[in-house]
Tab-separated table of C-alpha atoms in Angstrom:
chain	number	residue	atom	x	y	z
S	1	MET	CA	84.339	53.189	105.752
S	2	GLY	CA	84.336	50.637	102.857
S	3	THR	CA	86.733	48.822	101.103
S	4	LYS	CA	88.420	50.450	98.342
S	5	GLN	CA	87.308	48.652	95.030
S	6	VAL	CA	89.104	49.582	91.690
S	7	SER	CA	86.453	49.581	89.162
S	8	GLY	CA	86.986	47.228	85.993
S	9	LEU	CA	89.325	44.847	87.934
S	10	SER	CA	88.509	41.294	88.359
S	11	ALA	CA	88.797	39.664	91.852
S	12	GLU	CA	92.109	38.112	90.579
S	13	GLU	CA	93.414	41.435	89.561
S	14	GLN	CA	92.462	43.051	92.719
S	15	ALA	CA	94.401	40.479	94.648
S	16	ASP	CA	97.569	40.728	92.357
S	17	ILE	CA	100.217	42.472	94.521
S	18	SER	CA	102.311	43.060	91.370
S	19	ARG	CA	99.708	45.538	89.928
S	20	ALA	CA	100.047	49.215	91.120
S	21	ASP	CA	96.388	49.486	91.140
S	22	SER	CA	95.467	46.260	93.139
S	23	LEU	CA	93.801	46.167	96.434
S	24	ALA	CA	96.455	43.668	97.633
S	25	ARG	CA	99.191	46.155	97.235
S	26	GLU	CA	97.020	48.706	99.355
S	27	ILE	CA	96.363	46.171	101.993
S	28	PHE	CA	100.249	45.072	101.912
S	29	SER	CA	101.075	48.761	102.288
S	30	ASP	CA	98.860	49.222	105.216
S	31	VAL	CA	100.113	46.285	107.317
S	32	ALA	CA	103.792	46.372	106.261
S	33	ASN	CA	104.835	49.116	108.748
S	34	LYS	CA	106.633	48.909	111.985
S	35	TRP	CA	103.782	50.010	114.015
S	36	ALA	CA	101.254	47.668	112.773
S	37	LEU	CA	103.546	44.723	113.058
S	38	LEU	CA	104.456	45.704	116.644
S	39	ILE	CA	100.714	46.253	117.596
S	40	ILE	CA	99.962	42.821	115.967
S	41	GLU	CA	102.878	41.115	117.945
S	42	THR	CA	101.922	42.923	121.108
S	43	LEU	CA	98.139	41.868	120.964
S	44	GLY	CA	99.039	38.117	120.410
S	45	ASP	CA	96.408	36.110	121.929
S	46	ASP	CA	95.359	38.769	124.307
S	47	THR	CA	92.597	41.583	124.493
S	48	ARG	CA	94.166	44.737	125.580
S	49	ARG	CA	92.925	48.291	126.302
S	50	PHE	CA	94.389	51.349	124.326
S	51	SER	CA	96.667	52.515	127.236
S	52	ASP	CA	97.968	49.096	127.874
S	53	LEU	CA	99.103	48.897	124.130
S	54	ARG	CA	100.592	52.238	124.136
S	55	ASN	CA	102.709	51.260	127.286
S	56	ARG	CA	103.759	48.075	125.783
S	57	VAL	CA	104.573	49.473	122.337
S	58	ASP	CA	107.797	51.422	123.069
S	59	GLY	CA	107.931	54.791	121.299
S	60	ILE	CA	104.544	54.892	119.711
S	61	SER	CA	102.514	58.132	120.188
S	62	HIS	CA	98.752	58.344	120.835
S	63	LYS	CA	98.280	59.418	117.414
S	64	MET	CA	100.270	56.750	115.657
S	65	LEU	CA	98.511	53.996	117.781
S	66	THR	CA	95.068	55.354	117.098
S	67	GLN	CA	95.779	55.648	113.193
S	68	ASN	CA	97.299	52.038	113.173
S	69	LEU	CA	94.368	50.528	115.283
S	70	ARG	CA	91.733	52.214	112.897
S	71	MET	CA	93.830	50.936	109.935
S	72	LEU	CA	93.941	47.303	111.284
S	73	GLU	CA	90.244	47.284	112.254
S	74	ARG	CA	89.106	48.671	108.840
S	75	ASN	CA	91.244	45.794	107.395
S	76	GLY	CA	89.521	43.314	109.686
S	77	LEU	CA	92.676	42.331	111.511
S	78	VAL	CA	91.486	43.863	114.883
S	79	GLU	CA	88.358	43.990	116.577
S	80	ARG	CA	87.458	46.964	118.756
S	81	THR	CA	84.885	46.547	121.540
S	82	VAL	CA	83.422	49.492	123.249
S	83	TYR	CA	81.722	48.914	126.665
S	84	PRO	CA	78.998	51.450	127.614
S	85	THR	CA	80.784	52.720	130.991
S	86	VAL	CA	81.974	56.113	132.109
S	87	PRO	CA	84.570	56.682	131.031
S	88	PRO	CA	84.265	54.368	127.923
S	89	LYS	CA	86.157	51.211	128.298
S	90	VAL	CA	87.501	50.003	124.761
S	91	GLU	CA	89.440	46.998	124.204
S	92	TYR	CA	91.343	45.533	121.123
S	93	THR	CA	91.790	41.813	120.004
S	94	LEU	CA	93.034	40.173	116.909
S	95	THR	CA	90.484	38.592	114.631
S	96	GLU	CA	91.027	35.365	112.641
S	97	ALA	CA	92.513	37.109	109.865
S	98	GLY	CA	94.807	39.068	112.333
S	99	GLN	CA	95.822	35.748	113.990
S	100	GLY	CA	96.806	34.601	110.530
S	101	LEU	CA	98.960	37.551	110.039
S	102	ARG	CA	100.335	37.230	113.391
S	103	ALA	CA	101.882	33.961	112.424
S	104	THR	CA	103.892	35.799	109.618
S	105	VAL	CA	104.940	38.404	112.252
S	106	ASP	CA	106.021	35.851	114.533
S	107	THR	CA	108.330	34.363	111.839
S	108	MET	CA	109.645	37.638	110.923
S	109	CYS	CA	110.478	38.102	114.636
S	110	GLU	CA	112.195	34.911	114.751
S	111	TRP	CA	114.200	35.679	111.599
S	112	THR	CA	115.425	39.017	113.059
S	113	HIS	CA	116.514	37.432	116.290
S	114	ARG	CA	118.351	34.791	114.247
S	115	TYR	CA	120.080	37.071	111.774
S	116	PHE	CA	120.367	40.219	114.152
S	117	SER	CA	124.310	39.743	114.541
S	118	HIS	CA	124.941	39.201	110.825
S	119	ILE	CA	122.768	42.236	109.945
S	120	GLU	CA	124.477	44.480	112.557
S	121	SER	CA	127.926	43.264	111.220
S	122	ALA	CA	126.984	43.916	107.545
S	123	ARG	CA	125.794	47.359	108.507
S	124	GLN	CA	129.179	48.033	110.319
S	125	SER	CA	131.086	46.884	107.336
S	126	PHE	CA	128.878	48.962	104.905
S	127	ASP	CA	129.147	51.971	106.902
S	128	SER	CA	132.683	52.205	107.516
């Protein structure tokens, strides 16, 4: 799998998230989903096996975990290591770029904890 290249766009245009045809927007769309963020947070500084990730990310299906790990690997955020054993042993760890994104995910988690009560209250007011 290769990285999508939009022909005729400069590197600056490819990185412009405001452009509908930019690679940056595609990357943002890939990683800005609940499962990807939870997987990144769960991996943290650790190396984990698939079953361990599935057990730690409550509610994720086998299919969703597989799809998101492949997408994170494609975008260079997760490294997948396969050991030649029977059955095969597969481990996942965040790359340097994945760790960089993790810092943002950690900040989002802190924000959620800080404003949880405020958001919950606003939702109750809005819904009533």
